[in-house]
PDB file of C-alpha atoms in Angstrom:
ATOM      1  CA  UNK W 187      -1.387  10.884 -21.517  1.00 64.00           C
ATOM      2  CA  UNK W 188       0.552  14.029 -20.590  1.00 66.00           C
ATOM      3  CA  UNK W 189      -1.131  14.747 -17.282  1.00 92.00           C
ATOM      4  CA  UNK W 190      -0.348  14.599 -13.613  1.00 96.00           C
ATOM      5  CA  UNK W 191      -3.521  13.944 -11.631  1.00 96.00           C
ATOM      6  CA  UNK W 192      -3.826  14.978  -8.005  1.00 97.00           C
ATOM      7  CA  UNK W 193      -6.613  14.027  -5.622  1.00 97.00           C
ATOM      8  CA  UNK W 194      -8.384  15.378  -3.726  1.00 97.00           C
ATOM      9  CA  UNK W 195      -8.530  18.945  -5.086  1.00 96.00           C
ATOM     10  CA  UNK W 196      -9.559  20.240  -1.665  1.00 97.00           C
ATOM     11  CA  UNK W 197      -9.082  18.722   1.785  1.00 97.00           C
ATOM     12  CA  UNK W 198     -10.124  20.037   5.179  1.00 96.00           C
ATOM     13  CA  UNK W 199      -8.798  18.166   8.193  1.00 94.00           C
ATOM     14  CA  UNK W 200      -8.481  18.542  11.925  1.00 92.00           C
ATOM     15  CA  UNK W 201      -5.173  18.420  13.745  1.00 91.00           C
ATOM     16  CA  UNK W 202      -5.801  14.876  14.951  1.00 90.00           C
ATOM     17  CA  UNK W 203      -6.887  13.448  11.594  1.00 91.00           C
ATOM     18  CA  UNK W 204      -4.916  11.175   9.306  1.00 95.00           C
ATOM     19  CA  UNK W 205      -5.376  11.797   5.590  1.00 96.00           C
ATOM     20  CA  UNK W 206      -3.485  11.276   2.356  1.00 97.00           C
ATOM     21  CA  UNK W 207      -2.873  13.186  -0.851  1.00 98.00           C
ATOM     22  CA  UNK W 208      -2.477  11.198  -4.038  1.00 98.00           C
ATOM     23  CA  UNK W 209      -0.613  11.916  -7.267  1.00 98.00           C
ATOM     24  CA  UNK W 210      -0.591   9.825 -10.444  1.00 97.00           C
ATOM     25  CA  UNK W 211       1.129  10.047 -13.810  1.00 96.00           C
ATOM     26  CA  UNK W 212       1.330   7.693 -16.783  1.00 93.00           C
ATOM     27  CA  UNK W 213       4.029   9.412 -18.811  1.00 93.00           C
ATOM     28  CA  UNK W 214       6.749   6.954 -17.797  1.00 91.00           C
ATOM     29  CA  UNK W 215       8.469   9.631 -15.717  1.00 93.00           C
ATOM     30  CA  UNK W 216      10.773   8.149 -13.070  1.00 92.00           C
ATOM     31  CA  UNK W 217      11.182  11.182 -10.809  1.00 93.00           C
ATOM     32  CA  UNK W 218       8.304  12.567  -8.739  1.00 95.00           C
ATOM     33  CA  UNK W 219       8.189  15.640  -6.540  1.00 96.00           C
ATOM     34  CA  UNK W 220       6.131  17.152  -3.741  1.00 98.00           C
ATOM     35  CA  UNK W 221       6.099  20.933  -3.355  1.00 98.00           C
ATOM     36  CA  UNK W 222       4.303  23.090  -0.794  1.00 98.00           C
ATOM     37  CA  UNK W 223       3.095  26.509  -1.862  1.00 96.00           C
ATOM     38  CA  UNK W 224       1.781  29.182   0.501  1.00 95.00           C
ATOM     39  CA  UNK W 225       0.061  32.325  -0.688  1.00 90.00           C
ATOM     40  CA  UNK W 226       2.324  34.797  -2.513  1.00 86.00           C
ATOM     41  CA  UNK W 227       5.340  32.503  -2.114  1.00 91.00           C
ATOM     42  CA  UNK W 228       7.050  30.244  -4.649  1.00 92.00           C
ATOM     43  CA  UNK W 229       6.675  26.445  -4.508  1.00 95.00           C
ATOM     44  CA  UNK W 230       8.942  25.033  -1.801  1.00 96.00           C
ATOM     45  CA  UNK W 231      10.521  21.629  -2.396  1.00 95.00           C
ATOM     46  CA  UNK W 232       9.597  18.935   0.120  1.00 97.00           C
ATOM     47  CA  UNK W 233      10.508  15.517  -1.321  1.00 97.00           C
ATOM     48  CA  UNK W 234      11.927  13.939  -4.465  1.00 94.00           C
ATOM     49  CA  UNK W 235      11.561  10.299  -5.434  1.00 95.00           C
ATOM     50  CA  UNK W 236      13.805   8.920  -8.130  1.00 92.00           C
ATOM     51  CA  UNK W 237      13.111   5.430  -9.483  1.00 92.00           C
ATOM     52  CA  UNK W 238      10.754   4.875  -6.544  1.00 94.00           C
ATOM     53  CA  UNK W 239      13.425   5.659  -3.950  1.00 94.00           C
ATOM     54  CA  UNK W 240      13.404   8.748  -1.753  1.00 95.00           C
ATOM     55  CA  UNK W 241      16.356  10.815  -2.938  1.00 93.00           C
ATOM     56  CA  UNK W 242      15.700  14.257  -1.428  1.00 92.00           C
ATOM     57  CA  UNK W 243      13.973  15.174   1.849  1.00 94.00           C
ATOM     58  CA  UNK W 244      14.244  18.886   2.505  1.00 93.00           C
ATOM     59  CA  UNK W 245      14.129  18.473   6.295  1.00 92.00           C
ATOM     60  CA  UNK W 246      10.359  18.119   6.233  1.00 96.00           C
ATOM     61  CA  UNK W 247       8.678  17.400   9.616  1.00 96.00           C
ATOM     62  CA  UNK W 248       7.769  13.760  10.154  1.00 96.00           C
ATOM     63  CA  UNK W 249       4.052  14.600  10.265  1.00 96.00           C
ATOM     64  CA  UNK W 250       4.416  14.518   6.447  1.00 98.00           C
ATOM     65  CA  UNK W 251       5.218  11.021   5.225  1.00 97.00           C
ATOM     66  CA  UNK W 252       5.778  10.396   1.504  1.00 98.00           C
ATOM     67  CA  UNK W 253       5.314   7.068  -0.199  1.00 97.00           C
ATOM     68  CA  UNK W 254       5.983   5.906  -3.750  1.00 96.00           C
ATOM     69  CA  UNK W 255       4.307   2.484  -4.197  1.00 95.00           C
ATOM     70  CA  UNK W 256       5.192   2.280  -7.900  1.00 93.00           C
ATOM     71  CA  UNK W 257       6.594   4.417 -10.691  1.00 90.00           C
ATOM     72  CA  UNK W 258       3.209   5.982 -11.489  1.00 95.00           C
ATOM     73  CA  UNK W 259       1.968   6.803  -8.016  1.00 97.00           C
ATOM     74  CA  UNK W 260       3.086   9.154  -5.261  1.00 98.00           C
ATOM     75  CA  UNK W 261       1.305   9.643  -1.952  1.00 98.00           C
ATOM     76  CA  UNK W 262       1.735  12.125   0.856  1.00 98.00           C
ATOM     77  CA  UNK W 263       0.417  10.858   4.191  1.00 98.00           C
ATOM     78  CA  UNK W 264      -0.609  13.539   6.653  1.00 97.00           C
ATOM     79  CA  UNK W 265      -0.906  13.108  10.412  1.00 95.00           C
ATOM     80  CA  UNK W 266      -1.092  15.516  13.343  1.00 94.00           C
ATOM     81  CA  UNK W 267      -0.771  18.557  11.118  1.00 95.00           C
ATOM     82  CA  UNK W 268      -0.764  22.127  12.339  1.00 95.00           C
ATOM     83  CA  UNK W 269      -2.845  25.043  11.016  1.00 96.00           C
ATOM     84  CA  UNK W 270       0.346  26.536   9.536  1.00 96.00           C
ATOM     85  CA  UNK W 271       0.558  23.477   7.259  1.00 97.00           C
ATOM     86  CA  UNK W 272      -2.453  24.792   5.353  1.00 97.00           C
ATOM     87  CA  UNK W 273      -1.220  25.360   1.809  1.00 97.00           C
ATOM     88  CA  UNK W 274      -1.446  24.212  -1.800  1.00 97.00           C
ATOM     89  CA  UNK W 275       0.440  20.928  -2.246  1.00 98.00           C
ATOM     90  CA  UNK W 276       1.759  20.449  -5.745  1.00 97.00           C
ATOM     91  CA  UNK W 277       2.932  17.189  -7.235  1.00 98.00           C
ATOM     92  CA  UNK W 278       5.211  17.136 -10.269  1.00 97.00           C
ATOM     93  CA  UNK W 279       6.916  14.493 -12.347  1.00 96.00           C
ATOM     94  CA  UNK W 280       9.972  14.525 -14.538  1.00 93.00           C
ATOM     95  CA  UNK W 281      11.861  12.139 -16.768  1.00 88.00           C
ATOM     96  CA  UNK W 282      14.386  10.380 -14.594  1.00 71.00           C
ATOM     97  CA  UNK W 283      17.520  10.560 -16.746  1.00 66.00           C
ATOM     98  CA  UNK W 284      20.495  12.442 -15.415  1.00 67.00           C
ATOM     99  CA  UNK W 285      19.836  15.714 -17.175  1.00 72.00           C
ATOM    100  CA  UNK W 286      18.957  19.131 -15.899  1.00 72.00           C
ATOM    101  CA  UNK W 287      17.147  19.786 -19.165  1.00 76.00           C
ATOM    102  CA  UNK W 288      14.049  17.770 -18.295  1.00 88.00           C
ATOM    103  CA  UNK W 289      11.233  20.000 -17.092  1.00 92.00           C
ATOM    104  CA  UNK W 290       8.656  19.378 -14.395  1.00 95.00           C
ATOM    105  CA  UNK W 291       5.080  18.522 -15.318  1.00 96.00           C
ATOM    106  CA  UNK W 292       2.749  19.660 -12.562  1.00 96.00           C
ATOM    107  CA  UNK W 293      -0.601  18.522 -11.301  1.00 96.00           C
ATOM    108  CA  UNK W 294      -3.333  21.018 -10.448  1.00 94.00           C
ATOM    109  CA  UNK W 295      -2.576  20.779  -6.728  1.00 96.00           C
ATOM    110  CA  UNK W 296      -4.421  19.801  -3.572  1.00 97.00           C
ATOM    111  CA  UNK W 297      -5.594  22.704  -1.418  1.00 97.00           C
ATOM    112  CA  UNK W 298      -5.219  21.659   2.230  1.00 97.00           C
ATOM    113  CA  UNK W 299      -6.836  23.434   5.153  1.00 97.00           C
ATOM    114  CA  UNK W 300      -5.956  22.334   8.693  1.00 96.00           C
ATOM    115  CA  UNK W 301      -8.401  23.449  11.376  1.00 94.00           C
TER     116      UNK W 301
ATOM    117  CA  UNK Y 366      19.635  26.946   1.322  1.00 68.00           C
ATOM    118  CA  UNK Y 367      19.700  28.052  -2.312  1.00 76.00           C
ATOM    119  CA  UNK Y 368      18.643  31.651  -2.883  1.00 88.00           C
ATOM    120  CA  UNK Y 369      16.993  32.083  -6.241  1.00 94.00           C
ATOM    121  CA  UNK Y 370      15.768  35.662  -6.444  1.00 96.00           C
ATOM    122  CA  UNK Y 371      13.513  37.259  -9.010  1.00 97.00           C
ATOM    123  CA  UNK Y 372      12.791  40.905  -9.618  1.00 97.00           C
ATOM    124  CA  UNK Y 373      10.567  42.733  -9.728  1.00 97.00           C
ATOM    125  CA  UNK Y 374       8.116  40.952  -7.425  1.00 95.00           C
ATOM    126  CA  UNK Y 375       5.176  42.317  -9.418  1.00 96.00           C
ATOM    127  CA  UNK Y 376       4.668  44.367 -12.524  1.00 95.00           C
ATOM    128  CA  UNK Y 377       1.766  46.142 -14.215  1.00 97.00           C
ATOM    129  CA  UNK Y 378       2.183  47.006 -17.879  1.00 97.00           C
ATOM    130  CA  UNK Y 379      -0.093  48.330 -20.589  1.00 97.00           C
ATOM    131  CA  UNK Y 380      -1.097  46.099 -23.469  1.00 97.00           C
ATOM    132  CA  UNK Y 381       1.504  46.430 -26.219  1.00 97.00           C
ATOM    133  CA  UNK Y 382       4.376  47.332 -23.886  1.00 97.00           C
ATOM    134  CA  UNK Y 383       7.501  45.214 -23.789  1.00 97.00           C
ATOM    135  CA  UNK Y 384       8.850  44.102 -20.442  1.00 97.00           C
ATOM    136  CA  UNK Y 385      11.560  42.004 -18.843  1.00 96.00           C
ATOM    137  CA  UNK Y 386      12.297  40.331 -15.525  1.00 95.00           C
ATOM    138  CA  UNK Y 387      15.414  39.022 -13.837  1.00 98.00           C
ATOM    139  CA  UNK Y 388      16.277  35.740 -12.148  1.00 98.00           C
ATOM    140  CA  UNK Y 389      19.442  35.629 -10.019  1.00 97.00           C
ATOM    141  CA  UNK Y 390      20.947  32.395  -8.756  1.00 95.00           C
ATOM    142  CA  UNK Y 391      24.167  31.021  -7.239  1.00 92.00           C
ATOM    143  CA  UNK Y 392      26.366  29.999 -10.159  1.00 85.00           C
ATOM    144  CA  UNK Y 393      28.078  27.106  -8.378  1.00 84.00           C
ATOM    145  CA  UNK Y 394      26.642  23.579  -8.841  1.00 77.00           C
ATOM    146  CA  UNK Y 395      24.572  24.758 -11.826  1.00 87.00           C
ATOM    147  CA  UNK Y 396      22.886  22.129 -13.997  1.00 89.00           C
ATOM    148  CA  UNK Y 397      20.113  24.044 -15.734  1.00 92.00           C
ATOM    149  CA  UNK Y 398      17.628  26.878 -15.410  1.00 95.00           C
ATOM    150  CA  UNK Y 399      13.956  26.485 -16.215  1.00 96.00           C
ATOM    151  CA  UNK Y 400      11.334  29.191 -16.749  1.00 98.00           C
ATOM    152  CA  UNK Y 401       7.693  28.430 -15.936  1.00 97.00           C
ATOM    153  CA  UNK Y 402       4.462  30.379 -16.405  1.00 97.00           C
ATOM    154  CA  UNK Y 403       1.789  29.954 -13.741  1.00 95.00           C
ATOM    155  CA  UNK Y 404      -1.652  31.279 -14.591  1.00 94.00           C
ATOM    156  CA  UNK Y 405      -4.288  31.636 -11.896  1.00 90.00           C
ATOM    157  CA  UNK Y 406      -6.223  28.403 -11.237  1.00 87.00           C
ATOM    158  CA  UNK Y 407      -3.892  26.403 -13.503  1.00 91.00           C
ATOM    159  CA  UNK Y 408      -0.708  24.370 -13.048  1.00 93.00           C
ATOM    160  CA  UNK Y 409       2.737  25.846 -13.697  1.00 94.00           C
ATOM    161  CA  UNK Y 410       3.821  25.175 -17.293  1.00 95.00           C
ATOM    162  CA  UNK Y 411       7.362  25.087 -18.609  1.00 96.00           C
ATOM    163  CA  UNK Y 412       8.428  27.834 -21.008  1.00 97.00           C
ATOM    164  CA  UNK Y 413      12.162  27.318 -21.466  1.00 96.00           C
ATOM    165  CA  UNK Y 414      15.044  25.129 -20.434  1.00 95.00           C
ATOM    166  CA  UNK Y 415      18.466  26.730 -20.479  1.00 94.00           C
ATOM    167  CA  UNK Y 416      21.673  24.841 -19.839  1.00 92.00           C
ATOM    168  CA  UNK Y 417      24.632  26.621 -21.447  1.00 92.00           C
ATOM    169  CA  UNK Y 418      26.168  29.993 -20.697  1.00 93.00           C
ATOM    170  CA  UNK Y 419      25.014  32.398 -23.383  1.00 93.00           C
ATOM    171  CA  UNK Y 420      21.903  30.362 -24.221  1.00 94.00           C
ATOM    172  CA  UNK Y 421      19.095  32.320 -25.840  1.00 97.00           C
ATOM    173  CA  UNK Y 422      15.657  30.782 -26.279  1.00 97.00           C
ATOM    174  CA  UNK Y 423      12.570  32.177 -27.995  1.00 97.00           C
ATOM    175  CA  UNK Y 424       8.914  31.153 -28.193  1.00 95.00           C
ATOM    176  CA  UNK Y 425       6.733  33.616 -30.056  1.00 96.00           C
ATOM    177  CA  UNK Y 426       6.902  36.969 -28.255  1.00 97.00           C
ATOM    178  CA  UNK Y 427       8.752  35.552 -25.248  1.00 97.00           C
ATOM    179  CA  UNK Y 428      12.500  35.044 -25.073  1.00 98.00           C
ATOM    180  CA  UNK Y 429      15.105  34.322 -22.421  1.00 98.00           C
ATOM    181  CA  UNK Y 430      18.854  34.606 -21.979  1.00 98.00           C
ATOM    182  CA  UNK Y 431      21.269  32.939 -19.577  1.00 97.00           C
ATOM    183  CA  UNK Y 432      24.554  33.989 -17.974  1.00 96.00           C
ATOM    184  CA  UNK Y 433      25.849  31.177 -15.775  1.00 94.00           C
ATOM    185  CA  UNK Y 434      29.137  32.899 -14.938  1.00 94.00           C
ATOM    186  CA  UNK Y 435      27.445  35.809 -13.208  1.00 94.00           C
ATOM    187  CA  UNK Y 436      24.346  33.849 -12.185  1.00 94.00           C
ATOM    188  CA  UNK Y 437      21.416  35.518 -13.900  1.00 96.00           C
ATOM    189  CA  UNK Y 438      18.760  34.975 -16.542  1.00 98.00           C
ATOM    190  CA  UNK Y 439      16.436  37.471 -18.202  1.00 98.00           C
ATOM    191  CA  UNK Y 440      12.945  36.813 -19.523  1.00 98.00           C
ATOM    192  CA  UNK Y 441      11.617  39.234 -22.137  1.00 98.00           C
ATOM    193  CA  UNK Y 442       8.056  39.681 -23.345  1.00 98.00           C
ATOM    194  CA  UNK Y 443       7.589  41.772 -26.480  1.00 98.00           C
ATOM    195  CA  UNK Y 444       4.250  43.500 -27.062  1.00 97.00           C
ATOM    196  CA  UNK Y 445       2.545  42.219 -23.891  1.00 97.00           C
ATOM    197  CA  UNK Y 446      -1.000  40.919 -24.225  1.00 97.00           C
ATOM    198  CA  UNK Y 447      -3.616  40.416 -21.478  1.00 96.00           C
ATOM    199  CA  UNK Y 448      -3.204  36.646 -21.849  1.00 96.00           C
ATOM    200  CA  UNK Y 449       0.431  37.044 -20.741  1.00 97.00           C
ATOM    201  CA  UNK Y 450      -0.846  37.921 -17.252  1.00 97.00           C
ATOM    202  CA  UNK Y 451       0.570  35.255 -14.949  1.00 97.00           C
ATOM    203  CA  UNK Y 452       3.294  34.595 -12.409  1.00 97.00           C
ATOM    204  CA  UNK Y 453       6.622  33.798 -14.043  1.00 98.00           C
ATOM    205  CA  UNK Y 454       8.916  31.513 -12.091  1.00 97.00           C
ATOM    206  CA  UNK Y 455      12.491  30.575 -12.744  1.00 97.00           C
ATOM    207  CA  UNK Y 456      13.815  27.339 -11.269  1.00 96.00           C
ATOM    208  CA  UNK Y 457      17.418  26.315 -10.682  1.00 95.00           C
ATOM    209  CA  UNK Y 458      18.381  22.698 -11.246  1.00 92.00           C
ATOM    210  CA  UNK Y 459      21.250  21.660  -8.977  1.00 85.00           C
ATOM    211  CA  UNK Y 460      22.308  18.928  -6.607  1.00 72.00           C
ATOM    212  CA  UNK Y 461      22.913  16.151  -9.102  1.00 70.00           C
ATOM    213  CA  UNK Y 462      20.163  17.345 -11.492  1.00 76.00           C
ATOM    214  CA  UNK Y 463      17.306  16.269  -9.210  1.00 86.00           C
ATOM    215  CA  UNK Y 464      16.903  19.319  -7.015  1.00 91.00           C
ATOM    216  CA  UNK Y 465      14.681  21.963  -8.619  1.00 93.00           C
ATOM    217  CA  UNK Y 466      14.484  25.158  -6.561  1.00 94.00           C
ATOM    218  CA  UNK Y 467      12.033  27.863  -7.561  1.00 96.00           C
ATOM    219  CA  UNK Y 468      12.687  31.559  -7.525  1.00 96.00           C
ATOM    220  CA  UNK Y 469      10.536  34.080  -5.726  1.00 94.00           C
ATOM    221  CA  UNK Y 470       8.435  34.772  -8.839  1.00 96.00           C
ATOM    222  CA  UNK Y 471       7.354  37.835 -10.801  1.00 97.00           C
ATOM    223  CA  UNK Y 472       3.623  38.475 -11.047  1.00 97.00           C
ATOM    224  CA  UNK Y 473       2.784  40.213 -14.322  1.00 97.00           C
ATOM    225  CA  UNK Y 474      -0.498  41.943 -15.003  1.00 97.00           C
ATOM    226  CA  UNK Y 475      -1.123  43.290 -18.490  1.00 97.00           C
ATOM    227  CA  UNK Y 476      -3.771  46.016 -18.557  1.00 96.00           C
ATOM    228  CA  UNK Y 477      -5.919  46.131 -21.710  1.00 95.00           C
TER     229      UNK Y 477
END
């Protein structure tokens, strides 16, 4: 299995809703990433989990709450979002060894719209 | 904030033309540089990983070079085909190998 699966593909939520995005991989990768991508911009790093521990938080607002319950699963919990948070949220995984040579494997993304 | 810049931002070429793009990055704290291709409605896919100054990588008609001392990488496409149309992203690996920061991207359209 060489895939990263993201659900849902599309999500529409109001500013008072609580929802979650889910990401799953079964490649044995030990590093997992959340990126946010707005139209005509490159993916912007949000969080990195390494061996199920949060290792990088790029000063993301607390209305985004990541969770890594096990080595195969990564969630992004959403609460009290703003319309400007509407974007494509990409999950990626990577082998966890200490090497810059390991590439990211991406999921297809979750398109979020905040009304 | 790491500035990883790519140029040009977009490019239209005729089928059969050769083309190249640039990725510029801060050369301090360098671990590796990745190149990815991102086709519309698909996920980004890795093309190359480059780690050493002077690295040259090739896959079919696409090749890349790396200069870590001056902080740039070039991606070349020889004899562009319509299926090469995509956004090409470079990504700098830094910060203890975990941080992967994407460049601004070059959107290529190959006209048949």
